[in-house]
Coordinates of C-alpha atoms in Angstrom, one line a residue:
Chain J
X1 CA -35.0 6.8 9.2
X2 CA -34.3 7.4 13.0
X3 CA -30.5 9.4 12.9
X4 CA -31.0 8.5 17.1
X5 CA -30.2 4.7 15.8
X6 CA -27.1 2.8 15.8
X7 CA -25.9 2.2 12.3
X8 CA -24.8 -1.1 13.0
X9 CA -26.3 -4.0 13.8
X10 CA -25.4 -5.3 17.1
X11 CA -23.8 -8.7 15.6
X12 CA -21.1 -6.1 13.9
X13 CA -20.3 -5.3 17.3
X14 CA -19.6 -9.0 18.7
X15 CA -17.4 -8.9 15.6
X16 CA -16.0 -5.9 16.6
X17 CA -15.1 -7.6 20.2
X18 CA -13.7 -10.6 19.2
X19 CA -11.1 -9.0 15.9
X20 CA -9.5 -6.8 19.0
X21 CA -9.7 -10.6 21.3
X22 CA -7.7 -12.4 18.5
X23 CA -5.0 -9.1 17.0
X24 CA -4.6 -9.0 21.6
X25 CA -4.2 -12.7 21.8
X26 CA -1.8 -12.8 18.2
X27 CA 0.6 -10.2 19.9
X28 CA 0.7 -11.5 23.2
X29 CA 2.0 -14.8 22.0
X30 CA 4.8 -12.7 20.4
X31 CA 5.5 -10.4 23.0
X32 CA 4.2 -7.1 21.4
X33 CA 3.7 -4.7 23.8
X34 CA 0.4 -3.0 23.6
X35 CA 0.7 0.5 24.0
X36 CA -1.0 3.9 24.1
X37 CA -0.4 7.3 22.7
X38 CA -1.7 10.7 22.6
X39 CA -4.3 11.6 20.7
X40 CA -4.3 15.2 21.2
X41 CA -0.2 16.0 20.0
X42 CA 1.5 19.2 20.4
X43 CA 2.3 18.3 16.3
X44 CA 0.4 17.2 13.7
X45 CA 1.7 14.3 11.3
X46 CA 3.5 15.6 8.4
X47 CA 1.2 14.0 5.1
X48 CA 1.0 16.6 1.9
X49 CA -3.0 14.4 1.3
X50 CA -3.7 13.8 4.9
X51 CA -5.6 16.5 6.8
X52 CA -5.2 17.1 10.2
X53 CA -8.0 18.2 12.4
X54 CA -6.9 20.6 14.7
X55 CA -9.0 21.1 18.7
X56 CA -8.0 23.5 20.4
X57 CA -4.2 24.3 20.4
X58 CA -3.7 20.3 19.9
X59 CA -4.0 18.3 16.6
X60 CA -6.2 14.9 16.8
X61 CA -3.3 12.4 15.2
X62 CA -4.6 11.1 11.6
X63 CA -1.9 8.0 12.7
X64 CA -0.1 7.0 16.3
X65 CA 3.5 6.7 14.1
X66 CA 6.1 9.6 15.0
X67 CA 4.5 8.8 18.8
X68 CA 4.9 5.0 18.4
X69 CA 8.6 5.9 16.9
X70 CA 8.9 7.7 19.9
X71 CA 8.8 4.6 22.1
X72 CA 11.6 3.0 19.2
X73 CA 14.1 4.9 19.8
X74 CA 13.2 5.3 23.1
X75 CA 14.6 1.1 23.0
X76 CA 11.1 0.0 24.1
X77 CA 11.4 -3.3 21.6
X78 CA 8.6 -4.5 19.4
X79 CA 4.6 -2.6 19.6
X80 CA 1.0 -2.6 18.7
X81 CA -1.7 0.1 19.3
X82 CA -5.3 -0.2 18.3
X83 CA -6.4 3.5 18.5
X84 CA -8.9 6.0 16.3
X85 CA -7.5 8.2 13.7
X86 CA -9.0 11.3 13.1
X87 CA -8.9 12.5 8.9
X88 CA -10.3 15.2 7.8
X89 CA -12.9 14.8 5.0
X90 CA -12.4 11.0 4.6
X91 CA -16.2 9.9 3.9
X92 CA -17.6 7.9 1.5
X93 CA -18.8 3.9 1.6
X94 CA -15.2 2.9 2.3
X95 CA -13.9 5.9 4.5
X96 CA -14.9 7.7 7.6
X97 CA -13.0 10.3 9.0
X98 CA -12.9 9.0 13.0
X99 CA -11.5 5.3 11.7
X100 CA -9.8 2.4 14.3
X101 CA -6.6 1.6 12.9
X102 CA -4.3 -1.0 14.5
X103 CA -0.2 0.2 13.8
X104 CA 3.0 -1.8 14.7
X105 CA 6.5 -2.3 14.8
X106 CA 9.0 -4.6 14.7
X107 CA 12.6 -4.2 15.6
X108 CA 15.5 -5.3 13.7
X109 CA 13.4 -6.7 10.6
X110 CA 13.0 -5.7 7.2
X111 CA 10.0 -4.9 5.6
X112 CA 9.5 -8.3 3.8
X113 CA 9.5 -10.0 7.3
X114 CA 7.3 -8.3 8.2
X115 CA 4.8 -8.9 5.2
X116 CA 4.8 -11.8 6.5
X117 CA 3.8 -11.5 9.4
X118 CA 1.3 -9.4 8.2
X119 CA -0.3 -12.0 5.7
X120 CA 0.0 -14.1 8.4
X121 CA -2.6 -11.7 10.7
X122 CA -4.8 -11.1 7.7
X123 CA -5.4 -14.4 7.2
X124 CA -6.0 -15.4 11.1
X125 CA -8.5 -12.4 11.4
X126 CA -10.4 -13.6 8.1
X127 CA -10.2 -16.7 8.4
X128 CA -14.0 -17.6 9.3
X129 CA -15.0 -16.2 6.1
X130 CA -12.0 -16.6 3.8
X131 CA -10.9 -20.3 5.1
X132 CA -8.4 -20.5 2.1
X133 CA -6.4 -17.2 1.8
X134 CA -3.4 -16.8 -1.3
X135 CA -1.1 -14.6 -1.3
X136 CA 0.3 -12.6 -4.5
X137 CA 2.7 -10.1 -4.6
X138 CA 3.9 -7.5 -7.2
X139 CA 5.9 -4.8 -7.4
X140 CA 4.1 -1.4 -8.2
X141 CA 4.9 -1.6 -11.8
X142 CA 4.6 -4.6 -12.2
X143 CA 0.9 -4.2 -11.0
X144 CA 0.8 -1.0 -13.5
X145 CA 2.4 -3.1 -16.0
X146 CA -0.6 -6.2 -15.8
X147 CA -3.7 -4.2 -15.0
X148 CA -2.8 -0.4 -16.9
X149 CA -0.4 -1.5 -19.2
X150 CA 2.6 0.8 -18.4
X151 CA 6.4 0.9 -17.5
X152 CA 5.7 3.5 -14.9
X153 CA 9.3 3.5 -14.0
X154 CA 10.3 4.9 -18.5
X155 CA 7.0 6.4 -19.0
X156 CA 6.9 10.2 -19.7
X157 CA 5.0 13.0 -17.2
X158 CA 2.6 13.5 -20.7
X159 CA 1.6 9.5 -20.9
X160 CA 0.9 9.5 -17.2
X161 CA -1.3 12.4 -17.2
X162 CA -3.3 11.0 -20.6
X163 CA -4.5 8.2 -18.6
X164 CA -5.1 10.1 -16.0
X165 CA -7.5 12.5 -17.7
X166 CA -8.8 9.9 -20.0
X167 CA -9.9 8.0 -16.7
X168 CA -11.1 11.0 -14.8
X169 CA -12.5 12.4 -17.3
X170 CA -11.1 15.6 -16.7
X171 CA -8.3 17.3 -16.5
X172 CA -8.2 17.9 -12.9
X173 CA -4.2 19.5 -13.0
X174 CA -2.2 16.7 -11.5
X175 CA 1.5 16.0 -10.7
X176 CA 2.8 13.2 -11.5
X177 CA 2.2 11.6 -8.6
X178 CA -1.4 13.0 -8.9
X179 CA -1.6 11.3 -11.6
X180 CA -1.1 7.4 -11.2
X181 CA -2.9 8.1 -7.7
X182 CA -5.9 8.0 -10.2
X183 CA -4.8 5.0 -12.2
X184 CA -3.8 3.5 -8.8
X185 CA -7.2 3.5 -7.4
X186 CA -9.5 3.9 -10.5
X187 CA -8.0 1.3 -12.8
X188 CA -5.5 -0.7 -10.6
X189 CA -7.0 -1.0 -7.8
X190 CA -10.9 -2.2 -8.8
X191 CA -9.1 -5.2 -11.7
X192 CA -6.8 -6.7 -8.5
X193 CA -7.1 -10.5 -8.4
X194 CA -10.2 -11.1 -6.0
X195 CA -10.3 -13.7 -2.8
X196 CA -6.2 -12.8 -2.6
X197 CA -4.5 -10.8 0.2
X198 CA -3.0 -8.7 -2.9
X199 CA 0.7 -7.1 -1.3
X200 CA 2.6 -4.2 -3.9
X201 CA 5.9 -3.2 -3.1
X202 CA 8.4 -1.1 -4.4
X203 CA 6.1 1.9 -4.4
X204 CA 8.6 5.5 -6.6
X205 CA 10.6 7.1 -5.1
X206 CA 8.6 9.9 -4.8
X207 CA 5.8 8.3 -2.7
X208 CA 7.9 7.1 0.0
X209 CA 5.8 8.5 3.1
X210 CA 8.7 7.9 6.0
X211 CA 9.9 4.4 3.8
X212 CA 13.3 4.2 3.6
X213 CA 14.9 4.4 -0.2
X214 CA 17.1 2.0 -2.3
X215 CA 18.1 0.5 -4.8
X216 CA 16.5 -2.8 -6.7
X217 CA 17.1 -5.5 -9.1
X218 CA 17.7 -3.4 -11.9
X219 CA 18.8 -0.1 -9.8
X220 CA 15.7 1.8 -10.3
X221 CA 15.1 3.5 -6.5
X222 CA 12.5 3.3 -5.4
X223 CA 11.0 3.1 -2.0
X224 CA 10.9 0.6 0.5
X225 CA 7.0 0.5 1.8
X226 CA 4.4 -1.9 0.5
X227 CA 0.6 -1.8 1.1
X228 CA -2.3 -4.3 1.2
X229 CA -4.8 -4.8 -1.2
X230 CA -7.5 -7.4 -0.6
X231 CA -10.8 -7.4 -3.0
X232 CA -9.9 -3.8 -4.3
X233 CA -9.4 -2.2 -1.3
X234 CA -6.8 -0.9 0.8
X235 CA -6.3 -2.2 4.1
X236 CA -2.8 -1.9 5.1
X237 CA 0.6 0.3 4.1
X238 CA 3.7 -0.2 5.9
X239 CA 7.2 1.1 5.0
X240 CA 11.5 -0.6 6.5
X241 CA 11.0 3.3 8.5
X242 CA 13.5 6.1 8.1
X243 CA 15.8 6.2 10.0
X244 CA 18.3 9.3 8.8
X245 CA 17.2 11.9 11.4
X246 CA 18.4 15.1 8.8
X247 CA 16.5 13.0 5.7
X248 CA 14.0 13.2 8.1
X249 CA 13.4 16.8 8.5
X250 CA 14.2 16.8 5.0
X251 CA 10.7 14.7 4.4
X252 CA 8.5 17.5 6.7
X253 CA 9.6 20.7 5.3
X254 CA 9.1 19.5 2.0
X255 CA 5.1 18.1 2.9
X256 CA 4.8 21.3 5.4
X257 CA 5.4 23.5 2.2
X258 CA 3.2 26.0 2.1
X259 CA 1.0 25.0 5.0
X260 CA 0.8 26.7 9.0
X261 CA 1.5 23.8 10.6
X262 CA 4.4 22.9 12.8
X263 CA 7.0 19.8 12.1
X264 CA 7.2 16.8 14.9
X265 CA 10.7 18.8 17.1
X266 CA 9.9 15.4 19.4
X267 CA 10.0 13.1 16.8
X268 CA 13.4 14.6 15.0
X269 CA 15.3 14.8 18.8
X270 CA 14.0 10.8 18.7
X271 CA 15.7 10.3 15.6
X272 CA 19.3 11.9 15.7
X273 CA 18.9 9.7 19.2
X274 CA 18.6 6.6 17.1
X275 CA 15.9 4.8 15.8
X276 CA 16.6 1.1 15.3
X277 CA 16.3 -0.4 12.2
X278 CA 12.9 -1.7 12.2
X279 CA 9.4 -2.0 10.1
X280 CA 6.4 -0.9 10.8
X281 CA 2.8 -1.1 9.8
X282 CA -0.4 0.4 9.8
X283 CA -4.0 -2.1 9.1
X284 CA -7.5 -1.0 9.0
X285 CA -9.3 -2.7 11.3
X286 CA -12.9 -1.2 9.8
X287 CA -12.3 -2.0 6.7
X288 CA -11.3 -5.9 8.2
X289 CA -14.7 -5.6 9.9
X290 CA -16.3 -5.0 6.4
X291 CA -14.6 -8.4 4.4
X292 CA -15.0 -10.3 7.6
X293 CA -19.1 -9.2 7.8
X294 CA -19.5 -9.1 3.9
X295 CA -20.9 -5.7 4.3
X296 CA -21.1 -2.9 2.0
X297 CA -21.1 0.6 3.6
X298 CA -18.0 1.7 6.5
X299 CA -21.6 2.6 8.3
X300 CA -22.2 -1.0 8.6
X301 CA -19.7 -1.7 11.2
X302 CA -19.5 1.4 12.9
X303 CA -21.6 1.9 16.2
X304 CA -23.0 5.1 14.6
X305 CA -21.3 6.5 11.6
X306 CA -20.0 10.3 10.8
X307 CA -23.5 11.5 9.3
X308 CA -24.7 9.7 13.5
X309 CA -21.8 10.7 15.7
Chain N
X1 CA -26.0 30.9 -6.8
X2 CA -24.9 28.4 -4.0
X3 CA -21.4 26.2 -4.3
X4 CA -21.3 22.7 -3.0
X5 CA -17.9 21.8 -2.5
X6 CA -16.4 18.2 -3.3
X7 CA -17.3 16.8 0.6
X8 CA -20.8 17.5 0.7
X9 CA -21.3 15.7 -2.8
X10 CA -24.6 13.2 -2.5
X11 CA -27.6 11.4 -4.8
X12 CA -30.0 13.9 -5.8
X13 CA -27.8 17.4 -6.2
X14 CA -28.2 19.9 -9.5
X15 CA -25.1 20.8 -10.2
X16 CA -23.7 22.5 -13.6
X17 CA -20.9 20.9 -15.2
X18 CA -19.2 21.8 -18.1
X19 CA -22.0 24.7 -18.3
X20 CA -24.4 21.8 -18.1
X21 CA -27.2 21.4 -15.8
X22 CA -26.4 17.5 -14.6
X23 CA -28.1 15.7 -11.3
X24 CA -25.7 13.4 -9.5
X25 CA -26.7 10.4 -9.5
X26 CA -23.9 8.5 -7.3
X27 CA -20.6 9.5 -5.2
X28 CA -17.9 7.4 -4.7
X29 CA -15.0 9.1 -2.5
X30 CA -11.3 7.3 -3.6
X31 CA -7.9 8.1 -1.4
X32 CA -5.3 5.6 -2.0
X33 CA -3.4 5.7 1.7
X34 CA -1.2 8.6 1.7
X35 CA -2.4 9.4 -2.5
X36 CA -4.7 11.7 -3.3
X37 CA -8.8 12.5 -2.5
X38 CA -10.9 11.9 -5.3
X39 CA -14.6 12.3 -5.7
X40 CA -15.9 10.3 -8.6
X41 CA -19.2 11.0 -9.7
X42 CA -22.3 9.1 -12.1
X43 CA -23.9 11.9 -13.8
X44 CA -26.8 12.5 -15.6
X45 CA -27.2 15.1 -18.5
X46 CA -30.7 16.8 -17.4
X47 CA -30.4 18.1 -21.7
X48 CA -29.9 14.8 -23.1
X49 CA -30.6 11.9 -20.5
X50 CA -26.7 10.8 -20.9
X51 CA -24.9 8.7 -17.7
X52 CA -21.8 9.7 -17.6
X53 CA -19.1 9.5 -15.1
X54 CA -16.6 12.5 -13.8
X55 CA -13.7 12.7 -11.0
X56 CA -13.5 15.9 -9.2
X57 CA -10.5 16.8 -6.7
X58 CA -11.2 17.1 -3.1
X59 CA -11.4 20.6 -2.4
X60 CA -13.5 21.3 -5.8
X61 CA -16.5 22.8 -6.4
X62 CA -19.4 23.2 -8.4
X63 CA -21.9 26.0 -8.6
X64 CA -26.1 24.5 -8.2
X65 CA -28.1 23.9 -10.9
X66 CA -31.8 25.6 -11.0
X67 CA -33.3 22.6 -11.4
X68 CA -37.0 21.6 -11.1
X69 CA -39.5 19.0 -11.8
X70 CA -42.9 20.0 -12.6
X71 CA -46.7 17.7 -13.4
X72 CA -48.1 18.2 -16.2
X73 CA -50.8 16.9 -18.2
X74 CA -49.8 17.1 -22.0
X75 CA -52.5 19.3 -23.3
X76 CA -51.9 19.0 -27.8
X77 CA -49.5 20.5 -30.4
X78 CA -48.8 23.4 -33.3
X79 CA -46.2 20.7 -34.2
X80 CA -43.2 23.6 -32.9
X81 CA -44.2 23.7 -29.2
X82 CA -45.7 20.6 -26.8
X83 CA -47.8 22.5 -24.6
X84 CA -48.1 20.9 -21.1
X85 CA -50.2 22.1 -18.1
X86 CA -49.7 22.5 -14.4
X87 CA -51.5 19.8 -12.4
X88 CA -50.7 21.6 -9.0
X89 CA -53.8 24.5 -9.5
X90 CA -51.9 26.6 -11.6
X91 CA -53.0 25.6 -14.2
X92 CA -49.9 27.5 -15.5
X93 CA -49.1 26.3 -19.1
X94 CA -45.9 25.4 -20.4
X95 CA -44.0 24.4 -24.4
X96 CA -41.9 21.7 -24.7
X97 CA -39.7 22.3 -28.0
X98 CA -39.1 18.9 -29.8
X99 CA -35.5 18.4 -28.7
X100 CA -36.6 18.5 -25.2
X101 CA -39.4 15.8 -26.0
X102 CA -36.4 13.8 -27.0
X103 CA -37.9 10.0 -27.5
X104 CA -41.0 10.6 -24.8
X105 CA -43.5 12.0 -28.0
X106 CA -43.0 8.2 -28.6
X107 CA -45.0 7.9 -25.2
X108 CA -47.2 11.2 -25.9
X109 CA -50.7 11.4 -25.5
X110 CA -53.0 14.3 -24.5
X111 CA -54.7 13.6 -19.9
X112 CA -51.9 12.0 -19.1
X113 CA -49.7 13.6 -16.5
X114 CA -45.1 13.5 -17.3
X115 CA -42.8 15.0 -15.7
X116 CA -41.8 18.0 -17.0
X117 CA -37.8 19.4 -16.3
X118 CA -37.3 23.0 -16.5
X119 CA -33.7 24.4 -16.4
X120 CA -33.7 28.2 -15.6
X121 CA -38.2 28.2 -16.2
X122 CA -37.7 26.5 -19.7
X123 CA -38.0 22.8 -20.5
X124 CA -35.5 20.8 -21.0
X125 CA -36.8 17.1 -20.9
X126 CA -39.8 15.8 -20.8
X127 CA -40.0 12.3 -19.0
X128 CA -42.8 9.7 -18.9
X129 CA -44.7 7.9 -16.8
X130 CA -43.4 3.7 -16.2
X131 CA -46.8 3.0 -17.7
X132 CA -48.3 4.6 -20.9
X133 CA -51.8 2.9 -22.4
X134 CA -52.5 3.7 -26.3
X135 CA -54.4 2.6 -28.8
X136 CA -53.2 0.2 -31.8
X137 CA -53.4 1.9 -34.8
X138 CA -51.5 -0.6 -37.1
X139 CA -50.4 -4.2 -37.3
X140 CA -50.7 -7.8 -39.8
X141 CA -53.5 -9.4 -38.8
X142 CA -52.4 -13.2 -36.7
X143 CA -52.0 -16.1 -37.8
X144 CA -54.4 -18.2 -36.3
X145 CA -52.5 -21.2 -34.9
X146 CA -49.6 -19.8 -33.6
X147 CA -50.6 -18.0 -30.5
X148 CA -49.4 -21.0 -28.1
X149 CA -46.0 -20.4 -29.7
X150 CA -45.7 -17.3 -28.3
X151 CA -45.0 -15.7 -31.5
X152 CA -44.8 -11.7 -31.6
X153 CA -45.1 -9.3 -34.3
X154 CA -44.7 -5.7 -34.8
X155 CA -47.7 -3.2 -34.4
X156 CA -47.8 0.8 -35.0
X157 CA -48.9 2.9 -32.2
X158 CA -51.1 5.7 -32.6
X159 CA -48.2 7.5 -31.6
X160 CA -45.6 6.3 -34.2
X161 CA -44.1 4.2 -32.1
X162 CA -43.2 0.3 -33.0
X163 CA -43.5 -2.5 -30.5
X164 CA -43.5 -6.0 -30.9
X165 CA -46.6 -7.2 -29.5
X166 CA -48.8 -11.4 -29.1
X167 CA -49.7 -12.3 -32.8
X168 CA -53.8 -12.1 -31.2
X169 CA -53.7 -8.5 -30.6
X170 CA -55.4 -6.4 -33.7
X171 CA -56.0 -2.6 -35.1
X172 CA -57.7 -0.3 -32.6
X173 CA -56.7 -2.4 -29.2
X174 CA -55.6 -0.5 -26.3
X175 CA -52.4 -2.1 -25.0
X176 CA -50.1 -1.4 -22.1
X177 CA -47.0 0.2 -22.7
X178 CA -43.0 0.1 -20.0
X179 CA -42.1 3.1 -21.1
X180 CA -38.6 2.6 -20.0
X181 CA -37.6 -0.5 -22.3
X182 CA -40.2 -0.1 -25.2
X183 CA -42.0 -3.2 -23.9
X184 CA -45.6 -3.9 -24.8
X185 CA -47.6 -5.6 -20.7
X186 CA -50.6 -6.1 -21.2
X187 CA -54.2 -4.9 -23.4
X188 CA -55.5 -2.2 -21.7

């Protein structure tokens, strides 16, 4: 096999062009502004499980989140971006360390409203292969109850660790959230219903990332965060965005503990100025293409995958 | 000994997992969006041939295992060891224990070439070629008129293996057997 050759057929590149056109038409019709933000920043995104790639004195962004939020703080209104993002070590059949993300923000919206828009857009983008795409809504607790028989908000750390160890066939020495990641990725995701857009929301408060916290109907503190799964694969992650600068700074300090990475002072300053109430979401476009083209490996939708880059 | 980090895991890699020499069959990188990254690895144990799954954290590493496959011809047995000779021109001979031989003993025949797997220079397993030709030692005489029904009967081969064969097969005939399924293919 010649490694100079592309990993995707020409038809996949045509499909990608159409996908981008549909997205741009969709947002143009709704007066959402397309923006570009820097790929190289002075501070990386603070996320304990996402490793940024350093380029000289700068960091390649792992998502355009911070810069886009600064635009929101500056009052630029609804915005979207299609861009490459970079994550160290994420390579596999469904991952490429350099991949394409669609990220957008809706000012004054709740994450529930945004979930409806995500569903509408995905139904449109996937229509060529899936004419009818029903939506299914589950809370994180319901998903774990239904597909792993675990009561996540009341289950002991030991019970969760025990299940995780069974699934991993090893003691990986993880904390509660780490074992929940094992259960989610090994047991729940593969069991989710197929040929439907599955929305999971109300994540544990400890997995809030940049989402606001709130009490749910049962009085349990949860993160106003959602993920979208399709045929057992995660496609998107969205938040009711955290607007409180002080809480944001605390999360930064917690997440960057023990690393040499700086936190993004620009974002904190912008939040101090004021982030309007908003909801935002990031959608992996290579995976949308994967489903659209019924491909088994992300390489089949990339002109040159990681091995050939 | 070299170490392989999880981002170097790939099918065919020979590693030590809990001191067991294994070959990686398949690797799946999994990562819940905001969660931890894992490698789910399907492994085959060299000693037992057992296929099993194990998850590793991203960044975990495994020691490489000195596992070598050699083409070797079966020579003879002294009932303690089964001796094989290298076909690479070295004429080197190695003995495999009964344990290392495993189920392959059912398909063992002189002058046939097997894959002998060595771990730290000791024979740990022997794999048969996909097809072997073996003679029928014992089987009931076929019942006439039943051949059209495609019925089968058990036949014991010279190696002691018992396979289902068509009713027309008689003692002393040579048969072609698929060693993966243990099924009769045809007369040899």
